[in-house]
Coordinates of C-alpha atoms and ligand atoms in Angstrom, one line a residue:
M1324 CA 99.0 171.1 95.4
E1325 CA 98.0 167.9 97.1
N1326 CA 99.4 164.4 97.2
T1327 CA 102.6 166.0 96.2
I1328 CA 105.8 166.4 97.5
V1329 CA 107.7 169.3 97.3
K1330 CA 111.0 169.2 97.7
T1331 CA 113.6 171.8 98.1
L1332 CA 117.2 173.0 99.3
I1333 CA 117.0 176.1 101.7
Y1334 CA 119.7 178.1 103.3
D1335 CA 122.2 177.6 100.4
N1336 CA 121.9 173.8 99.7
Q1337 CA 122.5 173.2 103.9
V1338 CA 118.8 171.9 104.7
R1339 CA 117.3 169.6 103.0
L1340 CA 113.3 170.5 103.5
F1341 CA 110.4 168.5 102.0
F1342 CA 106.9 169.1 102.8
V1343 CA 103.3 167.9 101.7
D1344 CA 99.7 168.5 101.8
N1345 CA 98.5 164.9 102.4
T1346 CA 94.6 165.4 103.6
K1347 CA 93.6 163.4 100.3
L1348 CA 95.6 160.3 100.9
I1349 CA 94.9 160.4 104.2
N1350 CA 91.2 160.4 104.1
E1351 CA 91.2 158.1 101.3
I1352 CA 93.1 155.3 103.6
L1353 CA 90.7 156.5 106.7
S1354 CA 87.5 155.8 104.6
L1355 CA 88.6 152.2 104.5
N1356 CA 88.4 152.3 108.2
K1357 CA 85.1 153.5 108.6
E1358 CA 84.2 152.0 112.0
T1359 CA 87.4 153.0 113.8
N1360 CA 86.9 155.6 116.5
N1361 CA 89.1 158.9 116.3
I1362 CA 92.0 158.1 118.1
L1363 CA 92.8 155.7 116.1
K1364 CA 92.1 157.4 113.2
L1365 CA 94.8 159.9 114.3
T1366 CA 97.4 157.3 115.3
L1367 CA 97.0 155.6 111.6
G1368 CA 96.9 159.0 110.0
K1369 CA 99.6 160.3 111.6
T1370 CA 101.9 157.2 110.7
I1371 CA 100.8 157.3 107.6
S1372 CA 101.6 160.8 106.6
V1373 CA 104.9 160.6 108.2
V1374 CA 105.9 157.6 106.0
S1375 CA 104.2 159.6 103.3
I1376 CA 107.1 162.2 103.4
I1377 CA 109.9 160.1 103.9
T1378 CA 109.0 158.5 100.5
G1379 CA 110.3 161.7 99.1
A1380 CA 114.1 160.6 100.3
L1381 CA 114.1 157.2 99.1
K1382 CA 115.8 156.4 95.6
G1383 CA 115.2 153.8 93.4
N1384 CA 113.9 150.3 94.5
Q1385 CA 114.1 151.6 98.2
R1386 CA 111.4 151.0 100.5
I1387 CA 110.6 152.0 104.1
S1388 CA 108.6 150.0 106.3
L1389 CA 107.5 151.0 109.9
Q1390 CA 106.2 148.9 113.0
M1391 CA 104.7 150.9 115.8
T1392 CA 104.6 148.7 119.2
M1393 CA 102.6 150.4 121.8
S1394 CA 103.3 150.0 125.4
D1395 CA 100.6 147.5 125.7
P1396 CA 102.3 144.7 123.1
K1397 CA 99.7 143.6 121.5
Y1398 CA 98.6 146.8 119.9
K1399 CA 100.4 147.5 116.8
V1400 CA 100.5 149.8 113.6
F1401 CA 102.0 149.2 110.5
A1402 CA 102.9 151.6 107.5
D1403 CA 104.9 151.0 104.5
A1404 CA 106.7 152.7 101.2
D1405 CA 108.5 152.9 98.2
A1406 CA 110.3 155.3 96.5
K1407 CA 107.2 155.8 93.6
G1408 CA 105.4 157.8 96.6
N1409 CA 103.1 154.2 96.8
V1410 CA 102.1 154.3 100.8
R1411 CA 99.4 151.9 102.7
G1412 CA 99.1 151.5 106.4
Y1413 CA 97.2 149.5 108.5
L1414 CA 95.9 149.0 112.2
N1415 CA 96.4 145.5 113.5
G1416 CA 93.5 143.7 114.3
E1417 CA 93.7 143.7 118.2
L1418 CA 93.7 147.6 118.1
L1419 CA 90.8 147.6 115.7
K1420 CA 89.2 145.2 118.6
A1421 CA 90.3 146.9 121.2
P1422 CA 87.7 147.4 123.9
A1423 CA 85.6 150.4 123.8
D1424 CA 85.6 151.5 127.3
Y1425 CA 89.5 151.7 126.9
I1426 CA 89.9 153.1 123.3
N1427 CA 87.4 155.8 123.4
K1428 CA 88.7 157.2 126.7
I1429 CA 92.8 156.9 125.9
S1430 CA 94.7 160.0 124.3
L1431 CA 97.7 159.4 121.6
D1432 CA 100.1 159.4 124.4
R1433 CA 98.7 157.4 126.5
L1434 CA 98.3 154.8 123.9
I1435 CA 101.5 155.1 122.7
G1436 CA 102.3 154.9 126.7
H1437 CA 106.1 154.7 127.9
K1438 CA 107.3 151.9 126.7
G1439 CA 106.4 152.0 123.0
T1440 CA 109.0 151.4 120.3
I1441 CA 109.4 151.8 116.7
R1442 CA 111.0 149.6 114.3
V1443 CA 112.2 150.8 111.2
I1444 CA 113.3 148.6 108.1
K1445 CA 114.9 150.7 105.4
G1446 CA 116.6 150.0 102.4
S1447 CA 116.3 147.9 99.1
A1448 CA 116.3 144.2 98.9
M1449 CA 119.8 143.7 99.0
N1450 CA 121.0 146.4 101.1
Q1451 CA 118.3 146.5 104.1
F1452 CA 118.5 148.4 107.7
T1453 CA 116.8 147.4 110.5
G1454 CA 116.7 150.0 113.6
I1455 CA 114.5 149.8 116.8
T1456 CA 114.3 153.1 118.9
D1457 CA 111.8 154.1 122.2
M1458 CA 109.0 156.9 121.7
P1459 CA 110.0 159.4 124.1
Y1460 CA 107.7 162.0 122.9
Q1461 CA 104.8 159.6 122.8
N1462 CA 103.5 161.6 119.6
I1463 CA 104.8 159.4 116.5
D1464 CA 106.1 162.7 114.5
G1465 CA 108.4 163.7 117.3
D1466 CA 109.2 159.4 117.4
I1467 CA 110.4 159.4 114.3
S1468 CA 112.6 162.3 113.9
H1469 CA 114.3 160.9 117.3
Y1470 CA 114.7 157.4 115.5
F1471 CA 116.7 159.5 112.6
I1472 CA 118.8 161.1 115.1
Q1473 CA 119.3 157.8 116.9
S1474 CA 120.0 155.3 114.6
E1475 CA 121.2 157.4 111.4
Q1476 CA 122.7 159.9 113.2
I1477 CA 121.3 162.9 111.1
Q1478 CA 119.6 165.8 112.5
T1479 CA 116.2 165.6 111.6
Y1480 CA 112.9 167.1 111.9
I1481 CA 109.6 165.7 111.0
E1482 CA 106.2 166.8 111.7
A1483 CA 102.6 165.7 110.8
N1484 CA 100.0 167.9 111.3
I1485 CA 96.1 166.5 111.4
R1486 CA 93.1 168.5 111.7
F1487 CA 89.8 166.5 112.4
G1488 CA 86.7 168.8 110.4
N1489 CA 82.9 168.4 111.8
D1490 CA 82.4 164.9 110.2
S1491 CA 85.2 162.1 110.8
C1492 CA 87.1 163.1 107.9
F1493 CA 90.4 165.2 108.3
R1494 CA 89.9 168.7 107.6
F1495 CA 93.6 168.8 106.5
S1496 CA 97.0 167.0 107.1
N1497 CA 100.1 167.3 106.1
A1498 CA 103.7 166.6 106.8
I1499 CA 107.1 168.6 106.8
Y1500 CA 110.6 166.8 106.4
A1501 CA 114.0 168.8 107.3
Q1502 CA 117.2 167.5 107.3
L1503 CA 120.5 168.7 107.8
L1504 CA 123.0 168.1 105.0
P1505 CA 126.7 167.4 105.5
G1506 CA 128.2 170.6 106.8
A1507 CA 125.6 172.3 107.4
M1508 CA 125.3 174.7 110.7
P1509 CA 123.6 172.9 113.7
D1510 CA 121.1 175.4 114.8
L1511 CA 119.6 175.6 111.5
I1512 CA 117.2 172.9 112.4
D1513 CA 115.8 174.7 114.9
E1514 CA 115.9 177.7 112.7
V1515 CA 113.4 175.6 110.4
K1516 CA 111.7 174.6 113.4
H1517 CA 110.6 177.8 114.4
T1518 CA 109.9 179.1 111.2
V1519 CA 107.2 176.5 110.3
N1520 CA 106.1 177.4 113.9
I1521 CA 105.5 181.0 113.1
N1522 CA 103.9 180.3 109.5
R1523 CA 101.1 177.7 110.2
E1524 CA 99.0 178.8 108.0
F1525 CA 100.8 178.5 104.9
F1526 CA 101.7 174.9 105.7
T1527 CA 98.0 174.2 106.1
S1528 CA 96.8 175.9 103.3
L1529 CA 99.6 174.2 100.8
N1530 CA 96.7 173.5 98.5
K1531 CA 96.3 177.3 97.2
Y1532 CA 99.8 177.1 95.8
S1533 CA 100.8 175.9 92.1
K1534 CA 104.6 174.8 91.0
N1535 CA 104.2 178.6 89.6
N1536 CA 104.3 180.3 92.6
I1537 CA 105.5 177.9 95.5
E1538 CA 109.3 179.2 95.3
E1539 CA 108.2 182.7 95.4
K1540 CA 106.2 181.8 98.6
L1541 CA 108.7 179.8 100.3
S1542 CA 111.6 182.5 99.7
E1543 CA 109.9 184.8 102.0
L1544 CA 109.8 181.9 104.5
F1545 CA 113.5 180.7 104.5
K1546 CA 116.6 181.9 102.7
D1547 CA 118.0 180.5 99.4
V1548 CA 115.2 178.4 98.4
K1549 CA 115.8 176.3 95.7
V1550 CA 112.8 173.7 94.3
I1551 CA 114.5 170.4 93.4
G1552 CA 111.6 168.8 92.1
Y1553 CA 108.3 167.3 93.1
S1554 CA 107.0 164.0 93.7
P1555 CA 103.4 162.1 93.8
I1556 CA 102.5 160.3 96.6
Q1557 CA 99.6 157.2 96.4
F1558 CA 97.3 154.8 98.4
F1559 CA 98.8 151.7 97.0
C1560 CA 97.8 148.0 98.2
G1561 CA 99.5 145.7 96.0
C1562 CA 97.6 142.8 97.4
S1563 CA 96.1 139.9 95.0
K1564 CA 93.9 137.4 94.8
E1565 CA 96.8 134.6 95.3
M1566 CA 97.7 136.1 98.7
F1567 CA 94.7 134.9 100.1
Y1568 CA 94.8 131.5 99.2
G1569 CA 96.6 131.1 102.1
M1570 CA 93.7 132.4 103.9
L1571 CA 91.9 129.4 103.1
H1572 CA 94.4 127.1 103.9
S1573 CA 93.9 128.5 107.5
L1574 CA 90.5 127.2 107.4
S1575 CA 89.6 123.5 108.8
E1576 CA 89.4 121.0 106.0
G1577 CA 86.0 120.3 107.5
E1578 CA 84.9 124.0 106.7
L1579 CA 86.3 124.1 102.9
K1580 CA 84.4 120.3 102.2
Q1581 CA 81.6 122.2 103.5
A1582 CA 81.5 124.9 101.1
I1583 CA 82.0 122.6 98.5
Y1584 CA 79.2 120.3 99.3
N1585 CA 76.8 123.4 99.3
Q1586 CA 78.6 125.0 96.4
E1587 CA 79.3 128.3 98.5
A1588 CA 81.8 130.7 97.7
I1589 CA 84.3 131.7 100.4
D1590 CA 84.8 135.7 100.5
T1591 CA 88.1 136.9 102.0
T1592 CA 88.4 140.7 102.5
C1593 CA 92.1 142.5 102.6
Q1594 CA 92.3 144.5 105.9
I1595 CA 94.3 147.2 104.4
C1596 CA 92.5 148.3 101.4
G1597 CA 88.9 146.4 102.0
R1598 CA 89.2 144.6 98.4
T1599 CA 87.1 141.5 98.3
Y1600 CA 88.2 138.3 96.7
C1601 CA 85.5 135.4 96.3
F1602 CA 86.5 132.2 96.1
N1603 CA 84.3 130.0 94.2
Y1604 CA 83.9 126.0 95.1
N1605 CA 85.6 124.9 92.4
E1606 CA 88.7 126.9 93.3
I1607 CA 88.4 125.4 96.7
Q1608 CA 88.1 122.1 95.3
A1609 CA 91.4 122.5 93.6
L1610 CA 93.0 123.4 96.8
L1611 CA 92.4 120.3 98.4
K1612 CA 93.8 117.8 95.5
Ligands
ZN877 ZN1 94.6 145.4 99.8

């Protein structure tokens, strides 16, 4: 199963366990960031992977939006998603332009550094909650688990595993999300972690399983497994041409007039999905009226 969150309850309804093989989604998003080096791909990939599994816990019109700020605060990563599994994410311009001698040598934990922070906005338009936590694990997934434990006071374990293949694509990417339900025995979260750790092969080969045999396999790993549903995840940017009129406004009037005079079009490209929107000189002219 690819790009499908498997939602389960385990240990007699004490733990909610979700997992997903999101290799396809992550590679799709990374193909939009071709020139990015591997450490930035890993940073973006892990962030998106984590956000994609959290969509399984959202309901109705709830959204989650995540901003990670590195110790050097000009470097940021953004990701957001909704309950329908629409996911997107991007590195900010400063990070994309980071000097090669800095970014080519750095590791993920050093990029995040000791002063990294995560800001999470979660909820629906009418009922939003913002929380900010530090990043003591400097590895993204551990830090987001830390966020849930700190701000929502819920024992949560989130893991995002990513491996590069021979090319710059990811060979596999998967995410696991486990959360204790009210009244659960506290040490169950460690038991889940342990089981995941000694069954790595299962989680890296999720694409071999289907809805017909996943519950049976899971029952070999955990007690009292109940599969309660499946939900898809997909890349969705949501940008539109209208949104890019604002970019034209940021150009000087002289530049716009020049384009009209030369009967040229101005192209703007969405940094998130790579879609290009073209404004012809008639459209630019309408802007100046
Ligand atoms: Zn877009």
